[in-house]
Every structure is written in structure tokens, then in C-alpha cells.
mmCIF file with all atom_site columns, C-alpha atoms in Angstrom:
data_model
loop_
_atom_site.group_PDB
_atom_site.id
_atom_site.type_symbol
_atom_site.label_atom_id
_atom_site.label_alt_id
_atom_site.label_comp_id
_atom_site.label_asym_id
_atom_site.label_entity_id
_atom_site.label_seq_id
_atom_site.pdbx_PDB_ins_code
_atom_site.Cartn_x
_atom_site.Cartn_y
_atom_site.Cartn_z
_atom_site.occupancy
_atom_site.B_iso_or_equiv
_atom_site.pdbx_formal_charge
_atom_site.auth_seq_id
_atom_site.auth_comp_id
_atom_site.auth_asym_id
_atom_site.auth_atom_id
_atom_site.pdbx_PDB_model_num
ATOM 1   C CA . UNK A 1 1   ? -59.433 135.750 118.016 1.00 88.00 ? 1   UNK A CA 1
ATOM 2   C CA . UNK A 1 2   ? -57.822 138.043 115.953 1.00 96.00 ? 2   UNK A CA 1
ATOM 3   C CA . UNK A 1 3   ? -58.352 138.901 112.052 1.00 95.00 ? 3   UNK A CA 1
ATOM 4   C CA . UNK A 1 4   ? -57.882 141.919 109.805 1.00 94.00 ? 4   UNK A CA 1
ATOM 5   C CA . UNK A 1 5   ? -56.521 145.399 111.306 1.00 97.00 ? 5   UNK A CA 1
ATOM 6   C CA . UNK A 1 6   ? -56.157 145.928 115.021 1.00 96.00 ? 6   UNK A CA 1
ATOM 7   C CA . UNK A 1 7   ? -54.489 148.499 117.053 1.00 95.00 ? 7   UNK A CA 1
ATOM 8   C CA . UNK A 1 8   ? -52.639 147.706 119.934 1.00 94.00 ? 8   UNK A CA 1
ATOM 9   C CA . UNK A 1 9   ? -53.601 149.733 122.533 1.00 88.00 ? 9   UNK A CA 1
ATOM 10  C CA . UNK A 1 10  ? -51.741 152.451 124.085 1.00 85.00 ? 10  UNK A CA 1
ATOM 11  C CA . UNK A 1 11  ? -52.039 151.379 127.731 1.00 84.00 ? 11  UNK A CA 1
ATOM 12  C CA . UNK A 1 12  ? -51.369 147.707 127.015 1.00 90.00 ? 12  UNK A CA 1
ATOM 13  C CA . UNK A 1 13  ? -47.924 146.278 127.487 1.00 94.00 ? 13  UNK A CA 1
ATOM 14  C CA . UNK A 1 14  ? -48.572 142.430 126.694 1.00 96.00 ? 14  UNK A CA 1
ATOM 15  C CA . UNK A 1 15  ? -51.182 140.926 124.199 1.00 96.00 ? 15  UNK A CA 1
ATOM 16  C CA . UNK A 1 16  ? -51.840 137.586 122.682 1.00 96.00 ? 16  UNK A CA 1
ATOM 17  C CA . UNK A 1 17  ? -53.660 137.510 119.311 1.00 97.00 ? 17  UNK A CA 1
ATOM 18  C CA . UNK A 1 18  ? -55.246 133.817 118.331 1.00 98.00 ? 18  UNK A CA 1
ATOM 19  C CA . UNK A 1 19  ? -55.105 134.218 114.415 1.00 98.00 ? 19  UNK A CA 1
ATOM 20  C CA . UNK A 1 20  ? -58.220 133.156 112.956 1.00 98.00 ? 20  UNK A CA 1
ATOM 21  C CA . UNK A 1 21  ? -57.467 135.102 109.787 1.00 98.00 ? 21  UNK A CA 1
ATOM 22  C CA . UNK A 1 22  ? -54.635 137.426 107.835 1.00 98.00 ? 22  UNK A CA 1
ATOM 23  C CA . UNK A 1 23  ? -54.016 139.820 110.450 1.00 98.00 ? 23  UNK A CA 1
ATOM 24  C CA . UNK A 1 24  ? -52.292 143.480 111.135 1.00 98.00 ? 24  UNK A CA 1
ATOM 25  C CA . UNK A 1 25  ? -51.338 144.912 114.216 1.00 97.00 ? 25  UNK A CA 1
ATOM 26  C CA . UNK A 1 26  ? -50.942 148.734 114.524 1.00 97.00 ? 26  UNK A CA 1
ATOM 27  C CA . UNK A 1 27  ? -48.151 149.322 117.237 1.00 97.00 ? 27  UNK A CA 1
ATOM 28  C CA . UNK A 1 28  ? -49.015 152.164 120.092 1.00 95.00 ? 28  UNK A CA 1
ATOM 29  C CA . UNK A 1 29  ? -47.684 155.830 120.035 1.00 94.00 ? 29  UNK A CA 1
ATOM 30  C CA . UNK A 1 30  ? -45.301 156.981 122.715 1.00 93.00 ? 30  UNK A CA 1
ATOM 31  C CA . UNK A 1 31  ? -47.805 159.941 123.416 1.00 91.00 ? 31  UNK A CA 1
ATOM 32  C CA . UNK A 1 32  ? -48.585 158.954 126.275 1.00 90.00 ? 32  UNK A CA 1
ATOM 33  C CA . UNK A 1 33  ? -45.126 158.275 127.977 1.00 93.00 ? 33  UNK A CA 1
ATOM 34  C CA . UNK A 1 34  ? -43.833 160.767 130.268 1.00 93.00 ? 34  UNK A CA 1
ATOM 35  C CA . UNK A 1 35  ? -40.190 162.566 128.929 1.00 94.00 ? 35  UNK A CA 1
ATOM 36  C CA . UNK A 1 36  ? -37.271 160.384 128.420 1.00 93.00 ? 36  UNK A CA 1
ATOM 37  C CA . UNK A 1 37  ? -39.426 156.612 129.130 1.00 96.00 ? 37  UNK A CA 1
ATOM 38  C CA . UNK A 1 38  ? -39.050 153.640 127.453 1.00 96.00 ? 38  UNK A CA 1
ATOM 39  C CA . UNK A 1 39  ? -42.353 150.843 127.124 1.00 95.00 ? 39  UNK A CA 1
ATOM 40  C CA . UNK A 1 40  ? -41.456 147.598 126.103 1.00 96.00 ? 40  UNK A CA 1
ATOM 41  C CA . UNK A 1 41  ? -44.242 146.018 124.359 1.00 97.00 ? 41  UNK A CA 1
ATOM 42  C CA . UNK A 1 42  ? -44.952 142.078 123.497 1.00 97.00 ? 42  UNK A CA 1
ATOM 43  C CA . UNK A 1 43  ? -46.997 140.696 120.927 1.00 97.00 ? 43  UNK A CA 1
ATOM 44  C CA . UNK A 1 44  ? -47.650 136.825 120.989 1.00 98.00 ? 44  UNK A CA 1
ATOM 45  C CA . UNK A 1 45  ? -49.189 135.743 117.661 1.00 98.00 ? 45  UNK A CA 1
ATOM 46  C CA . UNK A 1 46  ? -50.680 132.270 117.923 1.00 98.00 ? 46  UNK A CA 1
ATOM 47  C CA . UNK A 1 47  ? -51.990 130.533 114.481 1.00 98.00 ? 47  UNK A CA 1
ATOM 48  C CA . UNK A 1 48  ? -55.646 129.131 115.007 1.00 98.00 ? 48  UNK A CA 1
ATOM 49  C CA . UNK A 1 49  ? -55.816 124.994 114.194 1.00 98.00 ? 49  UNK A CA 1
ATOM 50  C CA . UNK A 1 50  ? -56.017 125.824 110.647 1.00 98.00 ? 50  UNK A CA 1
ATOM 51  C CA . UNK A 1 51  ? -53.128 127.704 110.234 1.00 98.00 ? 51  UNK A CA 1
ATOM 52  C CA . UNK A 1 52  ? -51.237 129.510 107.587 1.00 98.00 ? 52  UNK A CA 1
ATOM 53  C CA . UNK A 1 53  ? -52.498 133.294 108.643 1.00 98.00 ? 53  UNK A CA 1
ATOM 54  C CA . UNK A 1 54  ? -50.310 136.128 107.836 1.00 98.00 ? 54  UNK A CA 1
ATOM 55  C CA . UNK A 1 55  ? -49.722 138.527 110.600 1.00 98.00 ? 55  UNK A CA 1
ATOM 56  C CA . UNK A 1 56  ? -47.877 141.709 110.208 1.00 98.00 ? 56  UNK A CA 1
ATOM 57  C CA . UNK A 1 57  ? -46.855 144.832 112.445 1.00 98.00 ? 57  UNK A CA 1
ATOM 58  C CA . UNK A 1 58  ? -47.360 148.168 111.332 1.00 98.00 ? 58  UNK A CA 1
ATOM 59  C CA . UNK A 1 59  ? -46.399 151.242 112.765 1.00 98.00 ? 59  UNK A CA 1
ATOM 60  C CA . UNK A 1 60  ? -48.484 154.280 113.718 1.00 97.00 ? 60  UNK A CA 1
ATOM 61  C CA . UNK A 1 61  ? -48.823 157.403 111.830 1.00 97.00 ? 61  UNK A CA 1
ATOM 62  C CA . UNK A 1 62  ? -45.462 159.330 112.057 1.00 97.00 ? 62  UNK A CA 1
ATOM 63  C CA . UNK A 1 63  ? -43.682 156.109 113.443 1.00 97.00 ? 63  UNK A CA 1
ATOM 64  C CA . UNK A 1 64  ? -41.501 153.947 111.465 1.00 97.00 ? 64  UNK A CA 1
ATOM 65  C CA . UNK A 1 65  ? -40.173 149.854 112.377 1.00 98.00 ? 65  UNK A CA 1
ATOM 66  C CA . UNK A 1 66  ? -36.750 149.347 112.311 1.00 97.00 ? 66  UNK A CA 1
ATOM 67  C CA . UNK A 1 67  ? -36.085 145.463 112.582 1.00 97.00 ? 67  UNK A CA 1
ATOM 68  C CA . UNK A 1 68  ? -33.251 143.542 114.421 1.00 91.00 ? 68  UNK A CA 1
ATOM 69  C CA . UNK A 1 69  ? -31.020 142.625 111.922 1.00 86.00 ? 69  UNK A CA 1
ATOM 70  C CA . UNK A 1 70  ? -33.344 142.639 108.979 1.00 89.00 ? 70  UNK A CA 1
ATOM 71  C CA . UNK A 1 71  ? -34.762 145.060 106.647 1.00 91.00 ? 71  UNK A CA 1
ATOM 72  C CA . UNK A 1 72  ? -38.112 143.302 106.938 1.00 96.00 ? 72  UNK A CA 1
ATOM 73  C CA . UNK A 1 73  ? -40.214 141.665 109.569 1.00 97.00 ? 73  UNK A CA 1
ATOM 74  C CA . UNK A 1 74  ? -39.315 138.387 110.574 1.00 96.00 ? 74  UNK A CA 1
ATOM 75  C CA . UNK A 1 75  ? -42.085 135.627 109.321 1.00 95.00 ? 75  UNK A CA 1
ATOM 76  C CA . UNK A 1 76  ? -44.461 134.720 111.755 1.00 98.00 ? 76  UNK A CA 1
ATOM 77  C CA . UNK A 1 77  ? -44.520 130.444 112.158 1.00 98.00 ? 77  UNK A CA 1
ATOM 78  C CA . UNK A 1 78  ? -47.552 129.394 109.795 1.00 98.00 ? 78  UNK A CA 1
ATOM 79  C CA . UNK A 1 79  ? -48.073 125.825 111.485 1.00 98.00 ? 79  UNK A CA 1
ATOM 80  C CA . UNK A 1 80  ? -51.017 125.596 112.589 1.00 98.00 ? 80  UNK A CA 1
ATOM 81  C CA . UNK A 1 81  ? -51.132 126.266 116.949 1.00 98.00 ? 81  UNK A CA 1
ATOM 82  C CA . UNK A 1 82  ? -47.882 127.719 116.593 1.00 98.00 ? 82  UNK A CA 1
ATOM 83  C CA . UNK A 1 83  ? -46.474 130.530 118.865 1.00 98.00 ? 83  UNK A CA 1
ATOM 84  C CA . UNK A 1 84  ? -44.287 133.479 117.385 1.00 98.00 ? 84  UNK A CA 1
ATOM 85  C CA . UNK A 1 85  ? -43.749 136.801 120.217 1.00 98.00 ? 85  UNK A CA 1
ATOM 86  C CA . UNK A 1 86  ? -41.868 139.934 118.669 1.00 98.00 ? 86  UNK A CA 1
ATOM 87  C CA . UNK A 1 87  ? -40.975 142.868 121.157 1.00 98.00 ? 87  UNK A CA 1
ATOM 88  C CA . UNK A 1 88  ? -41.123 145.947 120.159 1.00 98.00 ? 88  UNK A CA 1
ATOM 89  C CA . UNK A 1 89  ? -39.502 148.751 121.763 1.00 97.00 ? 89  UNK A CA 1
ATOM 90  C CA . UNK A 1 90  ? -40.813 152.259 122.242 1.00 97.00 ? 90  UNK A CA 1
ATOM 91  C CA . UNK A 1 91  ? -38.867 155.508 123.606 1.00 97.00 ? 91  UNK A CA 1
ATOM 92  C CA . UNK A 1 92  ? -40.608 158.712 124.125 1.00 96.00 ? 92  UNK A CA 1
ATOM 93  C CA . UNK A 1 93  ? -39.224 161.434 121.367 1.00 94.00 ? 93  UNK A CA 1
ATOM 94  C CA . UNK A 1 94  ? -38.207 159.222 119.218 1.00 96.00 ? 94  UNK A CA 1
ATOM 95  C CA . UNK A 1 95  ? -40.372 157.940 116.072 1.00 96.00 ? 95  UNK A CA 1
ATOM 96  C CA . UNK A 1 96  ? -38.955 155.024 115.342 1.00 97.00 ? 96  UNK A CA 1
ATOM 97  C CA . UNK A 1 97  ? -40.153 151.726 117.059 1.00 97.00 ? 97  UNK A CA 1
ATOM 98  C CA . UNK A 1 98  ? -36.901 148.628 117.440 1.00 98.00 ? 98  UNK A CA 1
ATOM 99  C CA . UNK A 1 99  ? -38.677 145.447 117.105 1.00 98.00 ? 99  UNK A CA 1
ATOM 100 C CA . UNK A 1 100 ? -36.914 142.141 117.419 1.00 97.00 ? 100 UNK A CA 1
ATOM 101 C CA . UNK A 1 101 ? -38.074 138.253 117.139 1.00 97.00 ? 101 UNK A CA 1
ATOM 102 C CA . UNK A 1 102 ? -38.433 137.070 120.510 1.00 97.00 ? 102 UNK A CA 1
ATOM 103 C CA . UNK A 1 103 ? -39.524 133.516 120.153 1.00 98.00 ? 103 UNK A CA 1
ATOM 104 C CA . UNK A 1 104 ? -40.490 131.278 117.634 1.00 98.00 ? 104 UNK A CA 1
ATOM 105 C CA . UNK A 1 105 ? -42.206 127.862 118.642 1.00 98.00 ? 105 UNK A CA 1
ATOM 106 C CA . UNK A 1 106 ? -40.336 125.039 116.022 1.00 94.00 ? 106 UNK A CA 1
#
């Protein structure tokens, strides 16, 4: 169950969060990568049987988000026991984190 601010953790490459609540996910750092990597990361955000949670990716201090052709983050599905995944890709030396909308359940 996930609700209110959560960091994904560094050594993690997959999570699902169940949202019970208006959540925020703080993306990892590329500290510890070795020189020149590249971690792919996937977040599945799943709305509880109530639905209509918010869910939002932030980036860590000294990162920014660049989207996949948007400006913004795409919305998260709001129907209740609905499945959204963004990726989000991370490259060592660079600050910026490319995250795209992977899947979202109709």
C-alpha cells in the first residue's frame, strides 16, 4: 500500500505501489552507478478499489524529469484497480531522468 511521499530506492529496479491514498514517488540518484551505466527503472501504480488517488514522480535533489513528448507527467488511470507503469530512465553523469508512459490499463 502506498500513500503520501516515498522514495524509490536506489538498489531497486522494479516496484509496484497499491495506491491507497494521493501518493509521490521520489525517483533514485545515479550515485551509485558505475561510469558511463544506464538503470532502467519501472514504476507500476495500481489504484486501490476506491480509486481516484493522485500519484506523481518527483525527481531527486539535483535531478530534473524530462517527459516523452510532454511537458508534464502523463495522468495516472484514476479507475479504481487500474494499472498505469511509467519507465524512467537513468544514466550516470547526467541529471536529468527520461521518463515515458509505458502502459496504461483502459
Amino acid at each position: 500500500a502506498a500513500t503520501g511521499a516515498l522514495t524509490f530506492p536506489d538498489i531497486q529496479l522494479n516496484a509496484k505501489y497499491t495506491l491507497t491514498g494521493d501518493t509521490t514517488i521520489t525517483l533514485p540518484t545515479t550515485d551509485d552507478l558505475i561510469t558511463s551505466s544506464i538503470r532502467a527503472v519501472t514504476v507500476i501504480a495500481l489504484q486501490d478499489g476506491t480509486g481516484g488517488r493522485t500519484f506523481t514522480l518527483a525527481a531527486p535533489s539535483g535531478y530534473s524529469i524530462i517527459y516523452n513528448n510532454s511537458s508534464t507527467q502523463p495522468a495516472v488511470n484514476s479507475t479504481a484497480n487500474k494499472t498505469t507503469i511509467y519507465t524512467a530512465l537513468l544514466s550516470k553523469g547526467d541529471t536529468n531522468i527520461y521518463v515515458s508512459l509505458s502502459f496504461y490499463e483502459a
